[in-house]
JSON list of C-alpha atoms in Angstrom, two decimals:
[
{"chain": "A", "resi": 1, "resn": "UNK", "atom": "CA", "xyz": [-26.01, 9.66, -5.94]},
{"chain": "A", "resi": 2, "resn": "UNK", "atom": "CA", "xyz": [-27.71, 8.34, -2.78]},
{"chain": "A", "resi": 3, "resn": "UNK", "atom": "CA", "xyz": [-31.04, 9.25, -2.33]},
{"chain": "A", "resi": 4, "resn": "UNK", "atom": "CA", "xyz": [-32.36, 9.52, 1.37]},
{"chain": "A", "resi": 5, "resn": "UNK", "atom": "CA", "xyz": [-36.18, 10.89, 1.35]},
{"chain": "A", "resi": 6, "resn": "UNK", "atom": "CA", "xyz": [-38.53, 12.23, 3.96]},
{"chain": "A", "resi": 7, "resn": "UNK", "atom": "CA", "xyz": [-41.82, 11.90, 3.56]},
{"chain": "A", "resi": 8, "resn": "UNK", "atom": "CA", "xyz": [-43.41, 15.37, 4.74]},
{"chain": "A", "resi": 9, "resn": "UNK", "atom": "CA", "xyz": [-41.40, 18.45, 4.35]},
{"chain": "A", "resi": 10, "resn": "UNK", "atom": "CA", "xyz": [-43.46, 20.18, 7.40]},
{"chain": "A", "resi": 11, "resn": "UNK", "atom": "CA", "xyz": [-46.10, 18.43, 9.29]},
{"chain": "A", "resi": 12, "resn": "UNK", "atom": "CA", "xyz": [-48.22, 19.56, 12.12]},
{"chain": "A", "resi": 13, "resn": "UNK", "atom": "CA", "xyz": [-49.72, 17.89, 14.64]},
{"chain": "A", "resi": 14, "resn": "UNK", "atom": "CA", "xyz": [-52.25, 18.36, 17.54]},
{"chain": "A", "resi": 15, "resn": "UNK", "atom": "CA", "xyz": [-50.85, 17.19, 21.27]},
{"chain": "A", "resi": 16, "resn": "UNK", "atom": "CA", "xyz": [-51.59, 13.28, 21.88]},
{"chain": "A", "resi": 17, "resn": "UNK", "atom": "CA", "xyz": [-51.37, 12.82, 18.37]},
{"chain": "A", "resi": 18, "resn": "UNK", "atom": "CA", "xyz": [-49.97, 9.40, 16.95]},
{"chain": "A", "resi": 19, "resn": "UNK", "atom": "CA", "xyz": [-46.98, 10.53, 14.36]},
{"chain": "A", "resi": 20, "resn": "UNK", "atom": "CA", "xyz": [-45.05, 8.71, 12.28]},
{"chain": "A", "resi": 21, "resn": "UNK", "atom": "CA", "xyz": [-42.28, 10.07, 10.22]},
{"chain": "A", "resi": 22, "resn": "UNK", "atom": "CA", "xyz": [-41.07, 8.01, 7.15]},
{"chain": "A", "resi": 23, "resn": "UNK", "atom": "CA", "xyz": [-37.48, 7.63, 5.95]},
{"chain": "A", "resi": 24, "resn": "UNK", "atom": "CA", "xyz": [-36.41, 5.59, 2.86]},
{"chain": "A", "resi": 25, "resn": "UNK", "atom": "CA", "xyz": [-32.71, 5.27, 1.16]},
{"chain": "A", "resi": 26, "resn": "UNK", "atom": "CA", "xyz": [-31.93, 3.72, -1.97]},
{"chain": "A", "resi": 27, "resn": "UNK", "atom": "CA", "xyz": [-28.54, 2.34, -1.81]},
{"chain": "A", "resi": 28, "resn": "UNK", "atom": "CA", "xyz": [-28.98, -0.15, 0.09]},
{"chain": "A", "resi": 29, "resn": "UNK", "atom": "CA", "xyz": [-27.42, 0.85, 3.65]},
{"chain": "A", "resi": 30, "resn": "UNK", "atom": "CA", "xyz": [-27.73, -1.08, 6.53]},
{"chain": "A", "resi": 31, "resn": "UNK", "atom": "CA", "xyz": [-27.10, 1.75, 9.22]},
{"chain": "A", "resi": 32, "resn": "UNK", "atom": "CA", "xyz": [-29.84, 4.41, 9.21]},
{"chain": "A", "resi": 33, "resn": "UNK", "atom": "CA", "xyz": [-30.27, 7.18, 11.89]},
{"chain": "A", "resi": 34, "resn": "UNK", "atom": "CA", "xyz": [-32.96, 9.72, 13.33]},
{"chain": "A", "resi": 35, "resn": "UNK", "atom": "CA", "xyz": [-31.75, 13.10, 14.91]},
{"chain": "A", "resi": 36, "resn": "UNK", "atom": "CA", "xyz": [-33.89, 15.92, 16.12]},
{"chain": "A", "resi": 37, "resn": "UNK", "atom": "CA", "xyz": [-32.62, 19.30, 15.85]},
{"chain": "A", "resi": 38, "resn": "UNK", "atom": "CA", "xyz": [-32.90, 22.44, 18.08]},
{"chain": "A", "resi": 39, "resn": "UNK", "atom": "CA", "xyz": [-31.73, 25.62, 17.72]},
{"chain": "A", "resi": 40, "resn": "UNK", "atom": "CA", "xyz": [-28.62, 26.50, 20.21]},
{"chain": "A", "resi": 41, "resn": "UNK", "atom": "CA", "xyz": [-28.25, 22.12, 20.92]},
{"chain": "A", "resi": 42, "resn": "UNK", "atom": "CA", "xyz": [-27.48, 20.93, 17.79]},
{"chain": "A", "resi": 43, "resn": "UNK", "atom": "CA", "xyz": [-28.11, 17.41, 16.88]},
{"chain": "A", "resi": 44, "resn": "UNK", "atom": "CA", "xyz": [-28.28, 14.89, 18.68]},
{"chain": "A", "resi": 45, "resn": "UNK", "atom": "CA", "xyz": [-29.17, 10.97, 18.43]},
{"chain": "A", "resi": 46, "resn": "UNK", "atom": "CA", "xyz": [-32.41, 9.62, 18.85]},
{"chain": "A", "resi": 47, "resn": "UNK", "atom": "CA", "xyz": [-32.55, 6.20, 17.11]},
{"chain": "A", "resi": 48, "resn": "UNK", "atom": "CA", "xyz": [-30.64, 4.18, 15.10]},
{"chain": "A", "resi": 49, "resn": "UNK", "atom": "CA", "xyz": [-30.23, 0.71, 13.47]},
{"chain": "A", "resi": 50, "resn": "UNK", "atom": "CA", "xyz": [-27.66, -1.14, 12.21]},
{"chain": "A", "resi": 51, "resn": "UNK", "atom": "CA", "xyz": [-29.95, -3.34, 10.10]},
{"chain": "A", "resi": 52, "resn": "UNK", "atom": "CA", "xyz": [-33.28, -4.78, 9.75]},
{"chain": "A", "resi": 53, "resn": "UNK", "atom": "CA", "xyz": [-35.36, -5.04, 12.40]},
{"chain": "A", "resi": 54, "resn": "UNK", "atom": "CA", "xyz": [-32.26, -3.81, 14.68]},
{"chain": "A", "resi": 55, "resn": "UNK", "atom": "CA", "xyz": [-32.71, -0.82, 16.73]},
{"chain": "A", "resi": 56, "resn": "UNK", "atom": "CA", "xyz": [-30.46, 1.03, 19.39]},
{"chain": "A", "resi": 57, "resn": "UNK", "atom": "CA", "xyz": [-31.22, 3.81, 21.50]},
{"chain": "A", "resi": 58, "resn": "UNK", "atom": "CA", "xyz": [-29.67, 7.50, 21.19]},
{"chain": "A", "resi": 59, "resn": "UNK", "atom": "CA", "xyz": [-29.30, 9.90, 23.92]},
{"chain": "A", "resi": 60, "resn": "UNK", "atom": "CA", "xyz": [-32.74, 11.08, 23.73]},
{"chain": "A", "resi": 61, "resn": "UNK", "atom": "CA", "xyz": [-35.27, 8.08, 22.66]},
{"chain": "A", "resi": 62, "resn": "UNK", "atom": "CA", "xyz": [-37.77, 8.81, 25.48]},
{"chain": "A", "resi": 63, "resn": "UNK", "atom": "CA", "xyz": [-41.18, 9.71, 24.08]},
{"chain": "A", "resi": 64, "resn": "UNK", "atom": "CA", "xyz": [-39.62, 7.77, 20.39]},
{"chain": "A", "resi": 65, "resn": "UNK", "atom": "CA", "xyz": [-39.87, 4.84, 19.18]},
{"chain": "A", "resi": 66, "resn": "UNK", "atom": "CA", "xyz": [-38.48, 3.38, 15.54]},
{"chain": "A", "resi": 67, "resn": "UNK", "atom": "CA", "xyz": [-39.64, 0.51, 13.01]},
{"chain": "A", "resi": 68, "resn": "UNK", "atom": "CA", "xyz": [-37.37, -1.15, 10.42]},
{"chain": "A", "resi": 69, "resn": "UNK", "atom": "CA", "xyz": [-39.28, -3.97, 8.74]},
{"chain": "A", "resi": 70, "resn": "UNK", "atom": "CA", "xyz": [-37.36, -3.36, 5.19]},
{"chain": "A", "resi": 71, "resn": "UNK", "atom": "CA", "xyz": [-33.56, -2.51, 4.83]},
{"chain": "A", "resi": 72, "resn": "UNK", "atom": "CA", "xyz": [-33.93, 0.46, 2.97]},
{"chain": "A", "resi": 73, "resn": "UNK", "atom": "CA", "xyz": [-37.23, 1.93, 5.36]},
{"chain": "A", "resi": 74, "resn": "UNK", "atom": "CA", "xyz": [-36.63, 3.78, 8.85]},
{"chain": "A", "resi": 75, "resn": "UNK", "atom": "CA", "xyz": [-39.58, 4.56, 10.59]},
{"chain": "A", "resi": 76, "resn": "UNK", "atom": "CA", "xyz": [-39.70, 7.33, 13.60]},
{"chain": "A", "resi": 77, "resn": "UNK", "atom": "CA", "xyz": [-43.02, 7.19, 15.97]},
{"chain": "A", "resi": 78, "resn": "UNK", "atom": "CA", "xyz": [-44.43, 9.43, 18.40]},
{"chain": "A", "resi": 79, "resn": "UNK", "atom": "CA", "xyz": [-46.57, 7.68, 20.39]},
{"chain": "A", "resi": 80, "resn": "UNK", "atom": "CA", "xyz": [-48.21, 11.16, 21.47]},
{"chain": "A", "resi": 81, "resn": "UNK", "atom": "CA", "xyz": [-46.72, 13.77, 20.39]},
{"chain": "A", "resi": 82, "resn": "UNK", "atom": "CA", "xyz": [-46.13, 16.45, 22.67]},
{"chain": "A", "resi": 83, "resn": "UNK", "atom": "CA", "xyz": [-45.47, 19.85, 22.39]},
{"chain": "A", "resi": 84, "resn": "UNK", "atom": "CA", "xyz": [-41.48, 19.53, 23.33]},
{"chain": "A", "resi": 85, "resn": "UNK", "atom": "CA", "xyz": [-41.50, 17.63, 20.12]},
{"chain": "A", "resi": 86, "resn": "UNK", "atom": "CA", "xyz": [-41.80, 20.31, 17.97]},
{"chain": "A", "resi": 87, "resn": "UNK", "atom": "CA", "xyz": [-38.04, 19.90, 15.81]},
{"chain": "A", "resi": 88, "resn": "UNK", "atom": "CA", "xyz": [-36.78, 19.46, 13.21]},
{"chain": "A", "resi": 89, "resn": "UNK", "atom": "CA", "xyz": [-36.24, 15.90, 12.60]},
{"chain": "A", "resi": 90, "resn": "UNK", "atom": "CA", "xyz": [-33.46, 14.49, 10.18]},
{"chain": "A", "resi": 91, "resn": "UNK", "atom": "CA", "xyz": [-32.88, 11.08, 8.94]},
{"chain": "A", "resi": 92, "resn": "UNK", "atom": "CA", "xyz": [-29.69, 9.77, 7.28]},
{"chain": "A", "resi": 93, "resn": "UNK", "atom": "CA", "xyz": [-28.14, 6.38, 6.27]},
{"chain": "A", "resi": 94, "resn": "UNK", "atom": "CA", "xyz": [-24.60, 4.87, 5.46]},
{"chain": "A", "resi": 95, "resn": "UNK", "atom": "CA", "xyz": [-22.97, 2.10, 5.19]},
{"chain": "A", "resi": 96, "resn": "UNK", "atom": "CA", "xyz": [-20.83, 0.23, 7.62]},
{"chain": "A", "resi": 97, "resn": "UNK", "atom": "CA", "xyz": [-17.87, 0.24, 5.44]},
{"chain": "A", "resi": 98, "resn": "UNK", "atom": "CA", "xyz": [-18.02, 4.36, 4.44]},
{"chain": "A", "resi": 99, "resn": "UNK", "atom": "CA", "xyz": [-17.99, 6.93, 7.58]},
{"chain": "A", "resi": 100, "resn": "UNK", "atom": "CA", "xyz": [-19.83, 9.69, 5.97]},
{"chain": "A", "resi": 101, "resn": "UNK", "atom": "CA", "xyz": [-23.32, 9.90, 6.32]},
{"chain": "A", "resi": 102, "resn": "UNK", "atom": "CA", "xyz": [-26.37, 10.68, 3.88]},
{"chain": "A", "resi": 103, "resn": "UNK", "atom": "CA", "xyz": [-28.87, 13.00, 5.16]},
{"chain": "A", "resi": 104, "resn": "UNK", "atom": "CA", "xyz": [-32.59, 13.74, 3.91]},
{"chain": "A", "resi": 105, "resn": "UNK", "atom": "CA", "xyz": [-34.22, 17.21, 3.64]},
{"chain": "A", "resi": 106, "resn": "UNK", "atom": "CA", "xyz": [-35.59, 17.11, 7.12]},
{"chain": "A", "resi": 107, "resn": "UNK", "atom": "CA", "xyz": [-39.18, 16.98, 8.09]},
{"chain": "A", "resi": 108, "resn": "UNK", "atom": "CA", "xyz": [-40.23, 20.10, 10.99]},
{"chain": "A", "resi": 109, "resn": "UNK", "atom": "CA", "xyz": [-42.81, 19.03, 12.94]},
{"chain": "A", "resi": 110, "resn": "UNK", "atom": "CA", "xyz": [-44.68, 21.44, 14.45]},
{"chain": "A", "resi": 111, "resn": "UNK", "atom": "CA", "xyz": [-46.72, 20.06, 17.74]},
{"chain": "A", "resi": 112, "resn": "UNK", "atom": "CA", "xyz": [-50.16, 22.28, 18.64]},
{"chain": "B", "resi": 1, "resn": "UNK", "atom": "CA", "xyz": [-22.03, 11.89, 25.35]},
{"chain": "B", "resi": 2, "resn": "UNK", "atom": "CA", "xyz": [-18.38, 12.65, 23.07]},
{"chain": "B", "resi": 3, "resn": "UNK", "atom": "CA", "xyz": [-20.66, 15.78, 21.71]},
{"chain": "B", "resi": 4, "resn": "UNK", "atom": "CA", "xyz": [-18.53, 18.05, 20.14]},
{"chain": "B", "resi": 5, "resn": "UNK", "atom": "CA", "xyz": [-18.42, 21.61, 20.47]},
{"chain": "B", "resi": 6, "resn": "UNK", "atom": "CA", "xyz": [-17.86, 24.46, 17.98]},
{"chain": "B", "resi": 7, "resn": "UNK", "atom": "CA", "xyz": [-16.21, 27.76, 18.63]},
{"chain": "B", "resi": 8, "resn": "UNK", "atom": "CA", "xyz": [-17.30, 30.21, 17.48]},
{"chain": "B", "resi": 9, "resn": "UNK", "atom": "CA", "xyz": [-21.07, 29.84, 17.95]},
{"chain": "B", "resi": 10, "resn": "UNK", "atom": "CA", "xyz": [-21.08, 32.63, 14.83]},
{"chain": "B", "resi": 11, "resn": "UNK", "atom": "CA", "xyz": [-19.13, 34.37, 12.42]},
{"chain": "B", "resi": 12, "resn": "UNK", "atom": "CA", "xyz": [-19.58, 37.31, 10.09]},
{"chain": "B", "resi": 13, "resn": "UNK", "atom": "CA", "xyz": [-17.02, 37.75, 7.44]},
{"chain": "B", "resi": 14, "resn": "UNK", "atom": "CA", "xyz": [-16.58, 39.47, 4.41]},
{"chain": "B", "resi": 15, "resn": "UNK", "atom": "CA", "xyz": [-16.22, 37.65, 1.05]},
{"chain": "B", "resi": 16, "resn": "UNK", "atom": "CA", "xyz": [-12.46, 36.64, 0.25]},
{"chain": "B", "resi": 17, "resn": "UNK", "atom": "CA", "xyz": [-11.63, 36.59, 3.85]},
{"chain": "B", "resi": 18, "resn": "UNK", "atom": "CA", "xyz": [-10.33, 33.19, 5.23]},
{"chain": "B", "resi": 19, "resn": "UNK", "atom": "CA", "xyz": [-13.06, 31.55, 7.89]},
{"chain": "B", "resi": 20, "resn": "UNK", "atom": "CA", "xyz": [-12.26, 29.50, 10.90]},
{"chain": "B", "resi": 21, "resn": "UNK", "atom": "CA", "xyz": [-14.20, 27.14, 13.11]},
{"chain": "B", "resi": 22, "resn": "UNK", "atom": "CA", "xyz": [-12.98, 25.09, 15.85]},
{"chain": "B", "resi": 23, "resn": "UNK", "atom": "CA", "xyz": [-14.26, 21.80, 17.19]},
{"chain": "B", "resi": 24, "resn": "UNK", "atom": "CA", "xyz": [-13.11, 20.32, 20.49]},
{"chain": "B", "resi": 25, "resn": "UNK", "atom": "CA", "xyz": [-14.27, 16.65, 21.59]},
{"chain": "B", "resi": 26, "resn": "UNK", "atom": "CA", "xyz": [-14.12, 14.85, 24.78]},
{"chain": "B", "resi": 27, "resn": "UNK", "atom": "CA", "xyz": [-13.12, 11.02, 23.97]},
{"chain": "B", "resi": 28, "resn": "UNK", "atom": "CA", "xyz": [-10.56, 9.29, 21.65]},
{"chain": "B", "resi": 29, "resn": "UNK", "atom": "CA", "xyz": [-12.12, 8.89, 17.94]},
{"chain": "B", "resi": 30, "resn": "UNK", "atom": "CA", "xyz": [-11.58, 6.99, 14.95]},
{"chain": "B", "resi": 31, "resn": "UNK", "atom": "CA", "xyz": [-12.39, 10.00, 12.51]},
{"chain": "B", "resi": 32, "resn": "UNK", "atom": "CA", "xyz": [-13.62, 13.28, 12.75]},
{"chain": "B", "resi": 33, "resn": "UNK", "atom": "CA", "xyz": [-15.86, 14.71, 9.94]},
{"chain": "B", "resi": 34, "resn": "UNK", "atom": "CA", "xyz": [-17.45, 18.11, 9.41]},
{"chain": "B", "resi": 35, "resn": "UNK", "atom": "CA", "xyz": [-20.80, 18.37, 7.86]},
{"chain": "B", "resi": 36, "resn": "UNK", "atom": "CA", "xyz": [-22.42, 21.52, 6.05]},
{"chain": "B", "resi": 37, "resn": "UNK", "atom": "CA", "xyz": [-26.33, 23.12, 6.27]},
{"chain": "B", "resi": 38, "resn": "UNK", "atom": "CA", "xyz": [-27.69, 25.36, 3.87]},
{"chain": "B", "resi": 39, "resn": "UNK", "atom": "CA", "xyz": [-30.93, 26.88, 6.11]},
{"chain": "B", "resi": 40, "resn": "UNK", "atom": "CA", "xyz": [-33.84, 24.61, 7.05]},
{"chain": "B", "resi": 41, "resn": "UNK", "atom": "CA", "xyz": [-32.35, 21.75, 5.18]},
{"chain": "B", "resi": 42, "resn": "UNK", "atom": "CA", "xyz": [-30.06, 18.35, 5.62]},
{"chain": "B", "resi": 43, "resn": "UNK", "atom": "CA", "xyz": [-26.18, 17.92, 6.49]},
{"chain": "B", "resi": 44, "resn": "UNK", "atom": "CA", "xyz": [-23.89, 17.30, 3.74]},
{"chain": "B", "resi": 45, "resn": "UNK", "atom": "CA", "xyz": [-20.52, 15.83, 4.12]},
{"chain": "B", "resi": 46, "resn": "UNK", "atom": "CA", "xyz": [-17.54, 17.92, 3.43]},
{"chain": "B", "resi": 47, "resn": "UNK", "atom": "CA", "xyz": [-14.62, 16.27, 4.88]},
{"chain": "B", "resi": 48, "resn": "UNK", "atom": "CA", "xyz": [-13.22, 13.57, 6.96]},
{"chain": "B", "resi": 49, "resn": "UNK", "atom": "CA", "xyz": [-10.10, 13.17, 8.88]},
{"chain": "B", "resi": 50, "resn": "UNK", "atom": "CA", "xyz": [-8.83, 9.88, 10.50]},
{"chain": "B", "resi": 51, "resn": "UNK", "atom": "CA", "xyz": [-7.48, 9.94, 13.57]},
{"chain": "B", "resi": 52, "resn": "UNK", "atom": "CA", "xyz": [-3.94, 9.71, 12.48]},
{"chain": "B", "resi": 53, "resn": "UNK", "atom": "CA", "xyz": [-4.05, 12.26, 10.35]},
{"chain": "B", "resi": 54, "resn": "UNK", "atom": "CA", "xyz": [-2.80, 15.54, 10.86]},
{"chain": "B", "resi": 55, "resn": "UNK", "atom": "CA", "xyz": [-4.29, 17.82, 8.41]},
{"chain": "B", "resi": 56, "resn": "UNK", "atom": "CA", "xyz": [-6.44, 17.58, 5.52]},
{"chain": "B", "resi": 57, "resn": "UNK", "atom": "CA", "xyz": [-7.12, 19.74, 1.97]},
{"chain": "B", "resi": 58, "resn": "UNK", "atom": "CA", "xyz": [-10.12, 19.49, -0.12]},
{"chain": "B", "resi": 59, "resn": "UNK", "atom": "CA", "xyz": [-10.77, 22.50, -3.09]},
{"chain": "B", "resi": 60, "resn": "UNK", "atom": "CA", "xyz": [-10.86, 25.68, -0.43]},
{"chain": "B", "resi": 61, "resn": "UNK", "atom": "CA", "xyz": [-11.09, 23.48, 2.97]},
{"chain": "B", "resi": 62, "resn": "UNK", "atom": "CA", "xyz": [-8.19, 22.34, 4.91]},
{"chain": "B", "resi": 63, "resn": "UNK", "atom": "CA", "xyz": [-8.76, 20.24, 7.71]},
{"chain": "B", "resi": 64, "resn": "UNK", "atom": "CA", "xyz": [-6.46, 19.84, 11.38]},
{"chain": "B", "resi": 65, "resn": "UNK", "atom": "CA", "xyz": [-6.74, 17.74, 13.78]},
{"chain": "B", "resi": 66, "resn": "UNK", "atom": "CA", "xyz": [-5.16, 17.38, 17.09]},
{"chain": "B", "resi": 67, "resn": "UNK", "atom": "CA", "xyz": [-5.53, 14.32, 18.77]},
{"chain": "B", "resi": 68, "resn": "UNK", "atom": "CA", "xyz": [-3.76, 14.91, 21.95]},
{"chain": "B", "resi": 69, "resn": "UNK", "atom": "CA", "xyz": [-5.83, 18.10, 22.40]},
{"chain": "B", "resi": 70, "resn": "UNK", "atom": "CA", "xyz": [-9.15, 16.57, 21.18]},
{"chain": "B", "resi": 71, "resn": "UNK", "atom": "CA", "xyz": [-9.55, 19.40, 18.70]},
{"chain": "B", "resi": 72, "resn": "UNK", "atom": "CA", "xyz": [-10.55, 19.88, 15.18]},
{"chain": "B", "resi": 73, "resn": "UNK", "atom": "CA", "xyz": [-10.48, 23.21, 12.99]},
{"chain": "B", "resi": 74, "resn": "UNK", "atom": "CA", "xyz": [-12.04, 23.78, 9.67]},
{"chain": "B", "resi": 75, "resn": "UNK", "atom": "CA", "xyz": [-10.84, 26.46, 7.07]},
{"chain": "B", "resi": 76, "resn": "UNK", "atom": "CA", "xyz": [-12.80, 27.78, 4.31]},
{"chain": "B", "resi": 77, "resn": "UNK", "atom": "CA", "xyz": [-10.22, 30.29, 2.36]},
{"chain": "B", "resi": 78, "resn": "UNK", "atom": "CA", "xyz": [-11.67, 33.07, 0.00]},
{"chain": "B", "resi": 79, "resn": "UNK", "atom": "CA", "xyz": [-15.09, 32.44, 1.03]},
{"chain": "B", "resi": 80, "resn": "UNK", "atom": "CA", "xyz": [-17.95, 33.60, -1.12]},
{"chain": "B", "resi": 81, "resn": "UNK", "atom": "CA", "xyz": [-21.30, 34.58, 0.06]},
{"chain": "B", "resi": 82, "resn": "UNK", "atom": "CA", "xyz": [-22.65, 30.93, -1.11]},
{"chain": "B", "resi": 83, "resn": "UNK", "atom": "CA", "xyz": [-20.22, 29.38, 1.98]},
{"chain": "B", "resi": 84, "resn": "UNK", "atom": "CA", "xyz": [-22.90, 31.36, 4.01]},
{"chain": "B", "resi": 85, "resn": "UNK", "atom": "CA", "xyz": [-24.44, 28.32, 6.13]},
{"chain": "B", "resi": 86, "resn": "UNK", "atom": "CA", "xyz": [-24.31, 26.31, 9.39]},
{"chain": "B", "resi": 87, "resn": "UNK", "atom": "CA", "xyz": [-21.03, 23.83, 9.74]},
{"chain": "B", "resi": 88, "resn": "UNK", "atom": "CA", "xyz": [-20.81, 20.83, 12.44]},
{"chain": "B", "resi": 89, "resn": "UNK", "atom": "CA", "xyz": [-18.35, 18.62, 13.43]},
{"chain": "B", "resi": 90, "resn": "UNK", "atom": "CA", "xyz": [-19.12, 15.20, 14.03]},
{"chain": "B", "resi": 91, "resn": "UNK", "atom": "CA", "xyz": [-16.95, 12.65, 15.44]},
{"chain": "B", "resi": 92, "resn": "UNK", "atom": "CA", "xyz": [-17.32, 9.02, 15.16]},
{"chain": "B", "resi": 93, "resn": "UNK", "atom": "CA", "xyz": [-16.01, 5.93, 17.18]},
{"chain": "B", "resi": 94, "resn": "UNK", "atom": "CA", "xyz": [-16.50, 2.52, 16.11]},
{"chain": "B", "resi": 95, "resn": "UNK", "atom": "CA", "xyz": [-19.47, 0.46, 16.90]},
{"chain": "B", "resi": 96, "resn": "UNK", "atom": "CA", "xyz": [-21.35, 4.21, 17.52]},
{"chain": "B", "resi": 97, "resn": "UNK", "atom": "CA", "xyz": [-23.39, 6.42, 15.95]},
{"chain": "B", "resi": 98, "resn": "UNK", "atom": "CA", "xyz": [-21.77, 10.07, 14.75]},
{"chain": "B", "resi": 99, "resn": "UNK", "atom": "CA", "xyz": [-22.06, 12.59, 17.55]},
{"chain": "B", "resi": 100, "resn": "UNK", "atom": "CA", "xyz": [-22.77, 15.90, 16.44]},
{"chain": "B", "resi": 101, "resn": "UNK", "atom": "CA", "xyz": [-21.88, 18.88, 18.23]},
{"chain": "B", "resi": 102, "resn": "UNK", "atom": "CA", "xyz": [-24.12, 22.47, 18.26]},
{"chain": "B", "resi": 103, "resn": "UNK", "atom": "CA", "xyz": [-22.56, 23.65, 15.05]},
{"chain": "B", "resi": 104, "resn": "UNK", "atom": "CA", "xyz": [-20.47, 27.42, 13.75]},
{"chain": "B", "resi": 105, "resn": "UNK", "atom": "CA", "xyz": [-23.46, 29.68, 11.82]},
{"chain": "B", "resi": 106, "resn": "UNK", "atom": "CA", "xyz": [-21.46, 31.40, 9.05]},
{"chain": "B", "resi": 107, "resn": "UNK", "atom": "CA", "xyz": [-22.33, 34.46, 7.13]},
{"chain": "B", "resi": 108, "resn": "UNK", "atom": "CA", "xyz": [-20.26, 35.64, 4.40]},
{"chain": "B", "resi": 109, "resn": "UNK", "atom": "CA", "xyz": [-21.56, 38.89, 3.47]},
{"chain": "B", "resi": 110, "resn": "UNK", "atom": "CA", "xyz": [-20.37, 40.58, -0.28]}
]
């Protein structure tokens, strides 16, 4: 089965803070993805990339930015984290060929 | 943004009952897909539907879509209390990312 994995579970973080928020699949997908998710808005698209060192922007990257040096790594920054940050964040990979998408366990960030 | 949008926001049922959520979209897709979320944790994939497909079955979910009214539905028949969980739609066009829309919270009680 394809594995996507999150790094932290639950972080927190103080305001002005420098967060990054690690992603890594293991089958090899070139398309990988970063939501955040709110209660009563759903998910929607920050990042994503269609292969290394590709990115595209979502329909909310301000305040983001994303790293993807290796295929199967998808990094999510926060340059300084701010309180409207706090989310939960989900990260999830396929492959061009299959629609369906892989998700990971989510990391909520709480900003303080 | 071709968010989708679920309908009902929430539903309570009892167990065995048949549940139904409703997705409408706003521009022409390739394939529609609905995605499951046990609390606090990732999506999982349940089903997909191409655009010129009509309806759908997999084990207790059947699938419609309608493409000339941009609308989805999703039934779960005989649910049990472990159907209890948040379902999106997500519909995908080629070239883009899925759009999710704000997702049906289902409670199946016993």
């Amino acid at each position: 089965d394809v594995k996507v994995t999150q790094s932290s579970r639950y972080l927190v973080k103080r305001t002005g803070e420098k967060v990054f928020l690690e992603c890594v699949q293991d089958m090899d997908h070139e398309n990988m993805f970063w939501y955040r998710q709110d209660p009563g808005l759903g998910l929607r698209l920050i990042y994503f990339s269609y292969d290394v060192k590709m990115k595209e922007k979502g329909d909310i990257p301000e305040g983001y930015s994303v790293s993807r040096e290796k295929k199967e790594r998808f990094s999510l920054i926060l340059e300084s984290a701010s309180t409207n940050q706090t989310s939960m964040y989900l990260c999830a990979s396929r492959d061009p060929g299959h629609e369906k998408l892989f998700f990971g366990s989510g990391t909520q960030l709480s900003v303080l | 943004s071709q968010q989708g949008e679920e309908d009902p926001q929430a539903l309570s049922i009892q167990e065995g009952e048949n549940a139904t959520m409703n997705c409408s979209y706003k521009t022409s897709i390739n394939n529609l897909q609905w995605y499951r979320q046990n609390s606090g944790r990732g999506l999982v994939h349940l089903i997909l539907i191409r655009s010129n497909e009509r309806e759908k079955h997999s084990g207790r979910l059947r699938v419609t879509l309608d493409t000339s009214k941009k609308s989805s539905s999703l039934l779960i028949t005989a649910s049990r209390a472990a159907d209890t969980a948040s379902y999106f739609c997500a519909t995908d066009k080629a070239g883009t990312a899925l759009i999710f829309g704000k997702g049906t919270t289902l409670s199946v009680s016993s």
